[in-house]
């Protein structure tokens, strides 16, 4: 796990040798270039079964979903090997459903392939998640700890339809492309004291407490917020030479980058990147949830997402907190902010 500790920001670069600052500056100037982004081609679409047995988008309840159309995204471990990165991305396809401790959840799988389900969220829950295999047909699962229900279609192709036919309760889940700001406000009003709140973009997934949402989102439009998170992730992909229409090693991963609030942090926790997610102590969630902070002062999230792009062959001793800033500095400039290399006088120090 790599961390950005409290009080750290761009000043971490000043602790490294001047030559490394120069290398980072040169890399950034050569890597930044105009990039065209395209929409995600696959995500869990809201489906329900009509009287004729066909699956179609539910028009009756925009806020709740129990049937999910899950395209195969492949294994996060295989993606890690392909891209030679240090950490795996999120396996989680959110459902907006909370499973209580020992509550039986009945799930029907339509298709010929098995998938996985998880109950629980790393960092949000102290003990992480429990994993279950879901085979075609009916499956009954339960967790002694309870938590958020997720699906994971680790197959390389094909599609599976998963229906939660019994158990669980809903909490706010905002889905970019499906919901509006009006829907979001309705969710927050409808679900009192939910276990969690989640927002899903095309490349991003946020897991936060209702307290963090109330404290930091304010009038932030979730549509614009998730578009910005997706834009940042796609831009960092481009800095790494990846695109969604790429082939082979140049293809961007299609699993989410998950931003998770660590509700009960350890003493030295602040912001960090690790397997499956990036984590944030409660008082730093404004950088994730408030669009103005993310746009102009989001160094923490930009930096942690950068760690998920770092390749293991380039991660030798002393550069772990240097090369990551190729990504965060690139995002800083892309969003129209003045570069910290100039703002904090790093160029002058390097040439002094």
Coordinates of C-alpha atoms in Angstrom, one line a residue, residues 11 30 47 83 119 197 205 210 230 275 283 294 309 311:
X11 CA 5.9 19.0 -1.2
X30 CA 6.5 15.0 -23.5
X47 CA -33.1 -4.5 -16.5
X83 CA -0.4 -4.0 -17.7
X119 CA -20.8 -8.9 0.6
X197 CA -24.1 5.9 -0.4
X205 CA -17.1 4.1 -8.3
X210 CA -24.2 9.4 4.4
X230 CA -14.2 9.6 -15.4
X275 CA -5.5 -3.5 -4.1
X283 CA -12.1 14.4 6.6
X294 CA -11.7 17.8 -7.0
X309 CA -1.1 3.3 -13.0
X311 CA 4.1 -0.2 -13.4

